[in-house]
Coordinates of C-alpha atoms in Angstrom, one line a residue:
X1 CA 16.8 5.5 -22.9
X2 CA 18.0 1.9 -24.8
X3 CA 21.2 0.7 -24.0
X4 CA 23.7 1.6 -26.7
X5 CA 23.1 3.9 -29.4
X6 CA 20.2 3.5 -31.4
X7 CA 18.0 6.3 -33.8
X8 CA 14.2 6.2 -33.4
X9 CA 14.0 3.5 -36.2
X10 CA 16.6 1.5 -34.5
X11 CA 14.4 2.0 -31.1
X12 CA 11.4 0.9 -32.5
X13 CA 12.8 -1.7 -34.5
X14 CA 14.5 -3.2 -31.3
X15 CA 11.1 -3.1 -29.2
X16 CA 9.2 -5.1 -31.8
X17 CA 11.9 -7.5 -31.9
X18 CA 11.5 -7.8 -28.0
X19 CA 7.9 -9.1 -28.7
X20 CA 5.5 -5.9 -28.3
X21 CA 3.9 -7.2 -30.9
X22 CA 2.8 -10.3 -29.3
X23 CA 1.3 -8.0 -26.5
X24 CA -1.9 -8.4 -28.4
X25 CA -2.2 -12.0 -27.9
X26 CA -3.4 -11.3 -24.1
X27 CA -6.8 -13.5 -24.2
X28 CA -10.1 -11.9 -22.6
X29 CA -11.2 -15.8 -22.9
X30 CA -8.2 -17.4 -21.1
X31 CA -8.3 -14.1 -18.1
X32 CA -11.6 -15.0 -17.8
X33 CA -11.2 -18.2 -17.3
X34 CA -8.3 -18.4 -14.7
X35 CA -10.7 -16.2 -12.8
X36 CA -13.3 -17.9 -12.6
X37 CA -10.8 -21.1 -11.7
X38 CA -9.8 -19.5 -8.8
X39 CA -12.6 -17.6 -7.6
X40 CA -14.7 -20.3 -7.2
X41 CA -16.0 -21.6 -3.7
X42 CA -13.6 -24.2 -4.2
X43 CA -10.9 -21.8 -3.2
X44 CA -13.0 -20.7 0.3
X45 CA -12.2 -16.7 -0.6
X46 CA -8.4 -17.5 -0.3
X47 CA -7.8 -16.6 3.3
X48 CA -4.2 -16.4 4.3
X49 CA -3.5 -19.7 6.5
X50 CA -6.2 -21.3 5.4
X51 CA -6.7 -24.3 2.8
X52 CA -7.6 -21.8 -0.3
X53 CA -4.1 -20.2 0.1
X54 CA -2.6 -24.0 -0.3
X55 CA -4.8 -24.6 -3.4
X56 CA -4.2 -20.6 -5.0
X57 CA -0.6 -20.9 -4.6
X58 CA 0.0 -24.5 -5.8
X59 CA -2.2 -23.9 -8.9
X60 CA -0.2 -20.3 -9.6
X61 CA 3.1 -22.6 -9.4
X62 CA 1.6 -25.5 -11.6
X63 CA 0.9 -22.4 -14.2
X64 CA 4.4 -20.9 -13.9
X65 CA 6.0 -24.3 -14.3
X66 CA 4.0 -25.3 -16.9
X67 CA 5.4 -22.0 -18.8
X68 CA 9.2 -22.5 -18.2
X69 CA 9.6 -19.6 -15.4
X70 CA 12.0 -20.2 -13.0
X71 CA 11.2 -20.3 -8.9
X72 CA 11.9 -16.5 -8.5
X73 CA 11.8 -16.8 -4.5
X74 CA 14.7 -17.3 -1.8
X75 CA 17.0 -19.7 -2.2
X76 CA 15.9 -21.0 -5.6
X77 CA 12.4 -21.4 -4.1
X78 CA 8.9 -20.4 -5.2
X79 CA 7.5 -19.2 -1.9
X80 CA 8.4 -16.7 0.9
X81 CA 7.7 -17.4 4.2
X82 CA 5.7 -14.2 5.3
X83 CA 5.6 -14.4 9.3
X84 CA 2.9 -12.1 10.7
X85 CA 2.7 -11.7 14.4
X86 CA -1.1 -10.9 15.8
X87 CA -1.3 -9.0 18.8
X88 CA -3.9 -9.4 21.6
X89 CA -3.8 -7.0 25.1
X90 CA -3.7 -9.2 28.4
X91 CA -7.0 -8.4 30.4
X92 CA -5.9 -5.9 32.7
X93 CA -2.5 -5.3 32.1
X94 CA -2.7 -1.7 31.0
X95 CA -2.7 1.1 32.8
X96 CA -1.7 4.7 32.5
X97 CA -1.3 8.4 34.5
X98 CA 0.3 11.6 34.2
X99 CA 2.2 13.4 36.9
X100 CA 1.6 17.8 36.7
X101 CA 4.4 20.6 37.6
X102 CA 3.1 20.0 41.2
X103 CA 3.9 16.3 41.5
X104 CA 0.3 15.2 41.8
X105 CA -0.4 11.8 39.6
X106 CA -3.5 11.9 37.6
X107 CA -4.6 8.4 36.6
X108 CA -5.9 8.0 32.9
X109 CA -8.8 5.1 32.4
X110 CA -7.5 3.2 29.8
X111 CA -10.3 2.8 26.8
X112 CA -11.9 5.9 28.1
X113 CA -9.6 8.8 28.5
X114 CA -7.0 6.9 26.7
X115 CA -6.1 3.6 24.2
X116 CA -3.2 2.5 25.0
X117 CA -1.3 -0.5 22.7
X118 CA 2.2 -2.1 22.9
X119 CA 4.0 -1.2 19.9
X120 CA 7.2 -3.3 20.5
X121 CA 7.9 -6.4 18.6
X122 CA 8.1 -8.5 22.3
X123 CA 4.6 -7.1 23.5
X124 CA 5.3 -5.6 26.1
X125 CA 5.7 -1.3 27.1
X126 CA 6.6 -0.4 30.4
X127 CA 7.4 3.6 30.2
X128 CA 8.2 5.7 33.6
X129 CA 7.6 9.2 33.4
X130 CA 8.7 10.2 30.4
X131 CA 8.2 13.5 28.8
X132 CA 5.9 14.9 26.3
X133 CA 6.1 16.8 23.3
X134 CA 3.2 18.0 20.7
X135 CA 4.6 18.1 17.3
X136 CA 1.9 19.5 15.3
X137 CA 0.8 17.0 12.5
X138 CA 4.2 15.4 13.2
X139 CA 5.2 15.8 9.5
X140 CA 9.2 16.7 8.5
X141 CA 8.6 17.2 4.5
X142 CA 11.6 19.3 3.5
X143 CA 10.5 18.8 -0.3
X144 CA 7.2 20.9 0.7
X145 CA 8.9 23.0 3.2
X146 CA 7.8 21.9 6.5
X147 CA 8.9 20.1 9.4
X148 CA 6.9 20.7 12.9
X149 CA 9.9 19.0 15.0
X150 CA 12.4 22.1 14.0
X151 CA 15.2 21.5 16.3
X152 CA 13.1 20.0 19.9
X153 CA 15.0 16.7 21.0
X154 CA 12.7 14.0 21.4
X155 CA 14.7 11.3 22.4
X156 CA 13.1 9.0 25.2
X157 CA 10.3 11.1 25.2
X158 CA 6.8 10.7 24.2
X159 CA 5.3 12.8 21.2
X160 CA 1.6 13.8 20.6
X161 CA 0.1 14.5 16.9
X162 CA -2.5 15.5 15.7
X163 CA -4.1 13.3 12.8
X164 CA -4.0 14.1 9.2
X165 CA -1.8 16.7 7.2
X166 CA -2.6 20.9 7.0
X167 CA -5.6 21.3 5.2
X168 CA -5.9 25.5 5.4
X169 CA -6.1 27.4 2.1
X170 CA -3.2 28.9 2.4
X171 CA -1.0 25.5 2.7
X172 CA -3.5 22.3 0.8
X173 CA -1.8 22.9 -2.2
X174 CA 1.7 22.6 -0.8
X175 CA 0.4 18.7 0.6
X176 CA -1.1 17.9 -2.7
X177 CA -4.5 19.6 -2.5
X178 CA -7.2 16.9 -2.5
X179 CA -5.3 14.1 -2.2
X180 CA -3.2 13.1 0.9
X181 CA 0.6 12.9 1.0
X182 CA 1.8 9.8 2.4
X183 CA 2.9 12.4 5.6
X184 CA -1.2 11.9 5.8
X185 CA -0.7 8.4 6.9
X186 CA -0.1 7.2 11.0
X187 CA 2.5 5.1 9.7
X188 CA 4.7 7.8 8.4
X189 CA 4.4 9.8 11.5
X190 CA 5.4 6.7 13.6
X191 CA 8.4 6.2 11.6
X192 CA 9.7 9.9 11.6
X193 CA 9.1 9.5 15.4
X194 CA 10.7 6.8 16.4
X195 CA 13.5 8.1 13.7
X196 CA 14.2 11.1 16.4
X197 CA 14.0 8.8 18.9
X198 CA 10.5 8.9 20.3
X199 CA 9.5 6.0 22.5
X200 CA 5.8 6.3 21.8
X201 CA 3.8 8.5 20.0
X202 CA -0.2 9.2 20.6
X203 CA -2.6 10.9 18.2
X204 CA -4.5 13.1 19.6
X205 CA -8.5 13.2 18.8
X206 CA -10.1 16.7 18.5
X207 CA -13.2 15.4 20.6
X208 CA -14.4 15.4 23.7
X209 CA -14.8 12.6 26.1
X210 CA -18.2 12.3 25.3
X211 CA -18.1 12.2 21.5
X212 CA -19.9 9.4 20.6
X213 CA -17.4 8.3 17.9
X214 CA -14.4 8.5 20.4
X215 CA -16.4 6.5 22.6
X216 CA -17.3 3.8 19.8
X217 CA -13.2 3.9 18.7
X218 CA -11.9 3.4 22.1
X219 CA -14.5 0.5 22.4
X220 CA -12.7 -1.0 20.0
X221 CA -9.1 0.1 20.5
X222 CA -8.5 -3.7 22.3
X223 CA -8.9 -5.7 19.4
X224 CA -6.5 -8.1 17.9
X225 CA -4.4 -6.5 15.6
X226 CA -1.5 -8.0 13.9
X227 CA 2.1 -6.3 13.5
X228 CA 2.9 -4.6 9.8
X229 CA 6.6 -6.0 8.6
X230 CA 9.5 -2.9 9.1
X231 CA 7.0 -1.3 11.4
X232 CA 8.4 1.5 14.0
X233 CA 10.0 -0.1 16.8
X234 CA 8.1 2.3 19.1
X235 CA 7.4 1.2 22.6
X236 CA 3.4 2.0 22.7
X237 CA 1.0 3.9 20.4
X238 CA -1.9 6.1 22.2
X239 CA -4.5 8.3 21.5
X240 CA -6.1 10.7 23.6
X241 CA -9.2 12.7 23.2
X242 CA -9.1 16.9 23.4
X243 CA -10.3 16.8 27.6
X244 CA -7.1 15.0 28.1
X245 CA -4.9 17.2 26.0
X246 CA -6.3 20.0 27.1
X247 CA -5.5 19.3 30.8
X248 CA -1.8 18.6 30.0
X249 CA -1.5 21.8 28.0
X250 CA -3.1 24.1 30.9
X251 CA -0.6 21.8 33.5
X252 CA 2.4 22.8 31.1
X253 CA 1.0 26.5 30.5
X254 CA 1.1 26.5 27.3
X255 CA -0.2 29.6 25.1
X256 CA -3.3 28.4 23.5
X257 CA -3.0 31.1 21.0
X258 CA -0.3 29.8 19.2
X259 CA -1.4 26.8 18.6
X260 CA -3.0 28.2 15.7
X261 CA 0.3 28.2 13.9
X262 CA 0.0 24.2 13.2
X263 CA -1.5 24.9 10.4
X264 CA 0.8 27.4 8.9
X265 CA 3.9 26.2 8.5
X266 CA 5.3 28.1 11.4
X267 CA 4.7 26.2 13.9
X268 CA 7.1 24.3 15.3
X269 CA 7.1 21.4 18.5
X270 CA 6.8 22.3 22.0
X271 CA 7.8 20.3 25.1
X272 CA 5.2 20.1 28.1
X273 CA 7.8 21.5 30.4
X274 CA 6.7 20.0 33.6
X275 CA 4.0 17.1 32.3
X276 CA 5.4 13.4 32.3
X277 CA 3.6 10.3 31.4
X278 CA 3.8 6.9 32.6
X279 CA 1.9 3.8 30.7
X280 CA 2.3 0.0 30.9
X281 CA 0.6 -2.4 28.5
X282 CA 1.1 -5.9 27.6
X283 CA -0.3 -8.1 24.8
X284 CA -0.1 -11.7 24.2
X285 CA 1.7 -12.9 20.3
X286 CA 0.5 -15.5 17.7
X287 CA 1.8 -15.9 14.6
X288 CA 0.2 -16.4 11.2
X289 CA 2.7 -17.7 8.5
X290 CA 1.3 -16.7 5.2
X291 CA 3.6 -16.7 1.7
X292 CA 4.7 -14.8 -1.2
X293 CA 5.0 -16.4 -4.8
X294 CA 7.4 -15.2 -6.6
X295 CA 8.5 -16.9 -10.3
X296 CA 10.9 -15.0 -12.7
X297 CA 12.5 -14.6 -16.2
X298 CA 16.5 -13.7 -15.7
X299 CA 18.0 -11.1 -17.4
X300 CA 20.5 -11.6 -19.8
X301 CA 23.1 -8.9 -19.5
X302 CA 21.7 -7.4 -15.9
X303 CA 20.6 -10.1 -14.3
X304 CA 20.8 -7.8 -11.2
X305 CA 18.7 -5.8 -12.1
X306 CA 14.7 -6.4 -11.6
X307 CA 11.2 -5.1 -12.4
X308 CA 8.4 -6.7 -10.6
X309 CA 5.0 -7.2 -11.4
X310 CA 2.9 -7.3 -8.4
X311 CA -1.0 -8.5 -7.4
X312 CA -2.4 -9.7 -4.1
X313 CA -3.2 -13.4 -4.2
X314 CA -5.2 -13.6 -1.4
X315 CA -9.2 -12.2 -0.3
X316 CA -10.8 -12.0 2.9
X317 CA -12.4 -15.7 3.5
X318 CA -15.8 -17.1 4.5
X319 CA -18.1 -15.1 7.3
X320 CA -15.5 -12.8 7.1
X321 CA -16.7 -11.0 10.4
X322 CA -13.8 -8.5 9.6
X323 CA -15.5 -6.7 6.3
X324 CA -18.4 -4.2 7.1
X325 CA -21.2 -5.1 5.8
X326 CA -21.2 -8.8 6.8
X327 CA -23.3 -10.7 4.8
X328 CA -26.3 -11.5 5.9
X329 CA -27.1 -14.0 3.1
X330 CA -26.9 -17.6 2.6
X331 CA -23.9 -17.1 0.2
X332 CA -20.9 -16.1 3.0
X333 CA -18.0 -16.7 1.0
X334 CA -15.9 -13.7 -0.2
X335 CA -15.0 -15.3 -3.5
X336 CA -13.0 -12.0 -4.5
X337 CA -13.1 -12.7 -8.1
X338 CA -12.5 -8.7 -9.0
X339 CA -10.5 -8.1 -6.1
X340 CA -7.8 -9.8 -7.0
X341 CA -8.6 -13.0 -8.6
X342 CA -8.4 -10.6 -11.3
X343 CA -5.3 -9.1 -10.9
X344 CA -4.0 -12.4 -10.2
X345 CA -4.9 -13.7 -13.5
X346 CA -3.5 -10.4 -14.8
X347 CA 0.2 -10.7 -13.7
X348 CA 0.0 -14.9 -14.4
X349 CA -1.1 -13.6 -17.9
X350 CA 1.9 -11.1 -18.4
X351 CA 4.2 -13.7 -17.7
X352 CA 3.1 -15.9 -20.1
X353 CA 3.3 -12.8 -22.7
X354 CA 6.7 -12.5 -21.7
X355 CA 7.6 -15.5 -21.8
X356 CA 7.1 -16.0 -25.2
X357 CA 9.0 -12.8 -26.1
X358 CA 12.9 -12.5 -26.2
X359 CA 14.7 -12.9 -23.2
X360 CA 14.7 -9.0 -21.6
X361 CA 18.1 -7.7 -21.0
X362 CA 17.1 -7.2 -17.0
X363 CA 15.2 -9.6 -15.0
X364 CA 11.7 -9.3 -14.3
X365 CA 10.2 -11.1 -11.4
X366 CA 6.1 -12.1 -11.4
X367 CA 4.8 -11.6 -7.6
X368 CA 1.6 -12.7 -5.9
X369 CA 1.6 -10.9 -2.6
X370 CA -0.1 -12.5 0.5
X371 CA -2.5 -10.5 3.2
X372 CA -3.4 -7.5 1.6
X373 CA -6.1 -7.4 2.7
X374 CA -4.8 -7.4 6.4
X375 CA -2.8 -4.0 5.5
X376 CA -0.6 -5.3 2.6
X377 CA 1.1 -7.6 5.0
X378 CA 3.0 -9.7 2.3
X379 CA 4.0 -6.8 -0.1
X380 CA 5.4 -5.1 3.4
X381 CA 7.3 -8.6 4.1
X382 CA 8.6 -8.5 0.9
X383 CA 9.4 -4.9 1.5
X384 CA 11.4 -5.2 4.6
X385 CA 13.0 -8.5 3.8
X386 CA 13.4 -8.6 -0.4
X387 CA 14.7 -11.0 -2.2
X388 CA 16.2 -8.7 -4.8
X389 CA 17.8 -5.8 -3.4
X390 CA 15.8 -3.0 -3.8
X391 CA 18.7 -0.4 -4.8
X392 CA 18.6 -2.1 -8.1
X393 CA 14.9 -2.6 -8.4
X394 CA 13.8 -0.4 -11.5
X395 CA 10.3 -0.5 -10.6
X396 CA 6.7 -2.1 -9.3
X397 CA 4.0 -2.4 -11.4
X398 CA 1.2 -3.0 -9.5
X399 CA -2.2 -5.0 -10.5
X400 CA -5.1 -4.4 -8.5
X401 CA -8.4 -5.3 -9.7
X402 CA -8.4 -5.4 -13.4
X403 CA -10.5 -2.6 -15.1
X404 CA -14.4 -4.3 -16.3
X405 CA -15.5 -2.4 -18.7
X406 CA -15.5 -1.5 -22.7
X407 CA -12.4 0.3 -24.1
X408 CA -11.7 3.9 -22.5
X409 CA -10.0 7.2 -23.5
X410 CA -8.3 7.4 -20.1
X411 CA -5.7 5.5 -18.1
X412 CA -5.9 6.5 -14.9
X413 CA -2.9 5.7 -12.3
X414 CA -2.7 6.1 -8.2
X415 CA -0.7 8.7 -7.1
X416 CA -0.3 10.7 -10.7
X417 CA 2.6 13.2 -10.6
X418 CA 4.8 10.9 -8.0
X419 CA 7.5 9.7 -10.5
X420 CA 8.7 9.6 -14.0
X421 CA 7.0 6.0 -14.7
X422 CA 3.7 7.4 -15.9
X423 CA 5.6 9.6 -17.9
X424 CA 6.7 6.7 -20.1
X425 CA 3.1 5.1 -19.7
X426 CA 1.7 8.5 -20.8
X427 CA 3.8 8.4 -24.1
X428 CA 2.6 4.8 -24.8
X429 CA -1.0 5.8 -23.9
X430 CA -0.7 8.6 -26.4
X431 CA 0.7 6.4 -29.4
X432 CA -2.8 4.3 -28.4
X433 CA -4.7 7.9 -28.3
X434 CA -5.3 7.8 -24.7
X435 CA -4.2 10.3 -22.0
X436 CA -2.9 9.6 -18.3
X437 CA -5.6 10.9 -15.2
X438 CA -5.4 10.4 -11.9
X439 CA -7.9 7.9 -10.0
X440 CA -10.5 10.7 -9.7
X441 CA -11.5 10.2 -6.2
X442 CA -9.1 11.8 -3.6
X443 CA -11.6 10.9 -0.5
X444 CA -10.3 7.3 -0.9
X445 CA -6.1 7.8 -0.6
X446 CA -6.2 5.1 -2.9
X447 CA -2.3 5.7 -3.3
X448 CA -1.0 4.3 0.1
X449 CA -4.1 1.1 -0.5
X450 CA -2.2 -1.9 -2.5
X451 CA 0.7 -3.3 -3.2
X452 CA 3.0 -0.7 -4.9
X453 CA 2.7 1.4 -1.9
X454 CA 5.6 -0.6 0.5
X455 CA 8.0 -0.4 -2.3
X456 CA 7.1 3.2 -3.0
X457 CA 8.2 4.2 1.3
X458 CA 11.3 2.5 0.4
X459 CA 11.9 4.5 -2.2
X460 CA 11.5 2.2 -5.7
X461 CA 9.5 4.5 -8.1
X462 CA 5.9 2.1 -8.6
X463 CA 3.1 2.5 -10.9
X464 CA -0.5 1.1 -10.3
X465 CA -3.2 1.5 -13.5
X466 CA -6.7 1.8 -12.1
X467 CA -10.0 1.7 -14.3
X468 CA -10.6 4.6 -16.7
X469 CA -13.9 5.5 -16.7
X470 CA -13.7 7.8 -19.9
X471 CA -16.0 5.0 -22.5
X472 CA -15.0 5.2 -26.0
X473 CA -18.7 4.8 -26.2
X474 CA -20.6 6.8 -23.9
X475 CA -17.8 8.8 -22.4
X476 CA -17.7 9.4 -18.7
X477 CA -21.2 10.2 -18.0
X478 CA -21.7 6.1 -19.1
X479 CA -18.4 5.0 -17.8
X480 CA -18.5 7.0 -13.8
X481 CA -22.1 5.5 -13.5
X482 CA -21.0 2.1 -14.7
X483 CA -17.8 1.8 -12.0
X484 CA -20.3 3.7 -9.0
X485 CA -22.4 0.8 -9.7
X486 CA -19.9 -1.9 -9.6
X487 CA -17.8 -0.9 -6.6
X488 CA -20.8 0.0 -4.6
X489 CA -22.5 -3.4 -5.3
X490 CA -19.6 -5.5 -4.8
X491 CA -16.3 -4.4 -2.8
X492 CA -15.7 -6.5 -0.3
X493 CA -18.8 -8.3 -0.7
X494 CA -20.1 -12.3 -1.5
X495 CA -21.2 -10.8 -4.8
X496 CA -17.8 -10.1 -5.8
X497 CA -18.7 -13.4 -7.9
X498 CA -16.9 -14.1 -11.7
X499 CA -19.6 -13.9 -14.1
X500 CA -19.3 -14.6 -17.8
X501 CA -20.8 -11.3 -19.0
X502 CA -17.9 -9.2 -17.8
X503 CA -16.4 -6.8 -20.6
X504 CA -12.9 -7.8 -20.6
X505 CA -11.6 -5.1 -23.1
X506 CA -10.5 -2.5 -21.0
X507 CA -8.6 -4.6 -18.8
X508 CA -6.6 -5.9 -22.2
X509 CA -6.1 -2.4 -23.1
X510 CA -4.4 -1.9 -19.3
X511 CA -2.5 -5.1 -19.4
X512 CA -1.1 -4.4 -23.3
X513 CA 0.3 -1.0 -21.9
X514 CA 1.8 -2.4 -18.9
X515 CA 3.3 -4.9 -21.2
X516 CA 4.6 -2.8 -23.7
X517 CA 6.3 -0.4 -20.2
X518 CA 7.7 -3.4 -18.6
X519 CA 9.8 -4.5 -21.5
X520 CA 10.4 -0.7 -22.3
X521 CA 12.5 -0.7 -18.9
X522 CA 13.7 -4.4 -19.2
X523 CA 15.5 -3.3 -21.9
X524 CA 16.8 0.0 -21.6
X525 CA 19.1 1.6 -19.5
X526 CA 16.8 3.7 -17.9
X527 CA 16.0 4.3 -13.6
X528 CA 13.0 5.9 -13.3
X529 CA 13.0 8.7 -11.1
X530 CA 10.9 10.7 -8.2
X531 CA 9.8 13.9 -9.0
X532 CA 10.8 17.0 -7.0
X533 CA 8.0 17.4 -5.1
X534 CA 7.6 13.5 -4.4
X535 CA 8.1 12.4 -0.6
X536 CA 9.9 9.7 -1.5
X537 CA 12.8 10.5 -3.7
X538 CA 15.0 11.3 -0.5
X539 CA 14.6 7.6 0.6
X540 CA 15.9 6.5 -3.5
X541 CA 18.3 9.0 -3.0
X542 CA 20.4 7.0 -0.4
X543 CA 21.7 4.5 -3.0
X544 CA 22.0 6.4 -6.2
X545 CA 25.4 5.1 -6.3
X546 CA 24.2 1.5 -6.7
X547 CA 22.2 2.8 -9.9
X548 CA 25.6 4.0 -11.4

């Protein structure tokens, strides 16, 4: 609701006068543009690390300066350091075994019956018989009913999941039905782990040793990873395949039978009485130091409190031997014009819109994330080491490859039916005569995939738009056809290239809405909430009493 007391005239009256109307100055000519600026092979496919991040991030300051905005980064500054540690195992430093009942030692061969990573920040795992534990899916969701721990004791011990969330009949729709929870996620189960305790976790693979993929996965296992920001402090992650588990279950004599209750809700964890394991690993550390921009508008009556606009900056380089398919053509720059010199452009162009309104009441804060596209690296830097405290963040909303196409019925949104933001969006859709969907394709977890999703697992409520595919003209039969085409031709690919043909009016229509929201909340009164079934209004919970 708006601060004070005001009728519905009074309301309406006041949001004009905070510029809403000006909302429909955003240029398709200028977004275009600033895309094609930096998009070009000039910019090398902005790599973090690399010259194109220099040239992005000095341009997007000359921009915000140009405008007036203030440096909205620590210490007065326009950039946060973003220190990313890479993570390489030491040629023959792992190793691995498990001891049965009887004593006997049974050695493990690491990348065959078992991958085996350091998961501390120093590198280094050395863990002495320590006990075991399956835990089911590993998931403790008390707003859907289930937690697999129940009351086991895991501390110092070592606990086995299985990947995934419950996918029977009889429980889908408690996890969401088609699309995955964030309980779904490895991360989440490494967390609530090492929460209880845990000093590793391993997933364990429902293959045998010979499955070809297992095979093709542990290959792999050894590569050079590098360290997510606020990451579980756990000493080593594993995984095993089902010959492995299988032979620790039969050494602990475990009923077999009621392992069927992991998908139930009934089950709950069970100790390997008798099986211990003992695993050492060690990995060499380089750092990468990437950066945040961050430029900002204070409030003028809650300064201390802040909405953020987010988009990631960066794109995934030249040969770019990390992106499958690798090009094969001459052209082996990942220009990344969609994904996100578009975005980019998108937030730079909401500050400018704001800029020119009234001063909002809170402060709103304009961030271009680094390394998204190495696992949302910056917006998880950002995450674990904010520059505004994120008890009084209002909300993220999140800009991820601005919608090409002509004007659409729908707005859809990741993660619909998470929290009370795309109510408000929904009601400023309507006045528009569009409706609020969700992104239509639940194989691709899109929810947990950009740069809301860090501040969503700490709790702030975030909203991302995502591209309607309901045409004014043509409806969805024209518009689902048009975005197959597109994302199929060119995510993640050297033909993800600007071109002066694309149809710039749906993105307008996104960035007019987000406009009109992000004012709505900068000035008001209002916290936007989780909803009940949401797995992340416990974490918001915890500092309600800063909201007061």
């Amino acid at each position: 609701m708006l601060r004070g007391l005001f009728g519905g005239a009074a309301a309406m009256a006041l949001l004009l006068s905070a510029g809403l109307a000006s909302a429909q100055e955003f240029s398709a000519e200028r977004i275009s543009e600033g895309i094609r600026h930096i998009s070009s092979d000039d910019f090398q496919g902005r790599y973090p690390g690399t010259e194109g991040e220099r040239m992005t991030l000095a341009w997007l300051q000359a921009q915000y300066e140009a405008m007036g905005l203030e440096p909205g980064g620590p210490n007065g500054q326009w950039l946060q350091d973003v220190v990313l540690k890479r993570y390489t195992p030491v040629a023959g430093a792992a190793s691995a075994s498990w001891t049965g009942p009887d004593g006997a030692v049974h050695p493990l061969t690491v990348g065959t019956d078992i991958t085996l990573r350091a998961a501390t920040n120093d590198g280094k795992a050395s863990i002495e018989n320590a006990g075991l534990v399956f835990v089911g899916y590993g998931i403790n969701a008390p707003e859907r009913d289930w937690n697999d721990y129940g009351d086991v004791d895991v501390r110092g011990k070592v606990v086995i999941v299985m990947s995934g969330e419950p996918n029977s009949p009889a429980v889908a729709e408690r996890f969401n039905g088609e699309y995955p929870t964030a309980h779904n996620s490895g991360a989440y189960k490494a967390d609530e782990a090492f929460a209880r305790g845990a000093v590793g976790i391993i997933t364990l693979s429902m293959v045998p040793a010979t499955d070809a993929g297992w095979l093709r996965g542990a290959q792999f296992a050894g590569r050079q990873r590098t360290l997510t920001p606020g990451a579980a402090d756990l000493e080593f992650s594993a995984a095993i395949n089902h010959d492995v588990g299988m032979a620790w279950a039969t050494a602990a004599g475990l009923d077999m039978s009621a392992m069927a209750d992991v998908e139930s809700g009934a089950f709950k964890a069970v100790t390997l009485t008798g099986v211990t394991l003992s695993v050492a690993q060690e990995e060499t550390i380089d750092t990468l130091v990437t950066h945040n921009l961050l430029a900002k508008i204070p409030g003028t009556t809650h300064p201390d409190e802040t909405i953020i606009y987010s988009a990631h900056w960066d794109h995934v380089g030249v040969g770019a031997d990390h992106v499958s398919p690798v090009s094969t053509t001459e052209d082996n720059i990942y220009n990344g014009a969609w994904d996100n010199a578009s975005g980019t452009i998108g937030i730079l162009e909401m500050a400018r819109q704001i800029k020119a309104a009234p001063r909002p009441e809170r402060t709103i804060v304009f961030a271009h994330m680094a390394a998204e596209e190495m696992g949302l690296l910056g917006s998880y830097g950002y995450a674990a080491n904010p520059v505004y405290p994120l008890e009084t963040t209002v909300a993220d909303i999140n800009i991820d490859m601005l919608p090409l196409s002509p004007p659409t019925r729908d707005v859809a949104i990741f993660g619909k039916g998470q929290n009370t933001l795309e109510d408000d969006l929904a009601v400023l859709a309507a006045a528009e005569g569009r409706v609020i969907t969700d992104d239509r394709q639940p194989e691709q977890g899109f929810y947990t995939r950009s740069d809301h999703f860090p501040f969503v697992r700490m709790g702030v409520p975030a909203l991302m738009t995502w591209h309607g595919v309901d045409w004014d003209e043509g409806g969805v039969a024209a518009g689902q056809a048009a975005w197959d085409a597109k994302f199929g031709a060119d995510y993640h690919r050297p033909s993800d290239e600007w071109s002066a043909d694309w149809d710039l009016r749906s993105a307008v229509e996104n960035l007019t809405l987000l406009y009109r929201l992000g004012l709505q909340l900068a000035n008001s009164d209002e916290w936007p909430t989780w909803k009940p079934t949401s797995e992340f209004g416990a974490r918001r919970a915890v500092s309600d009493a800063a909201r007061q």
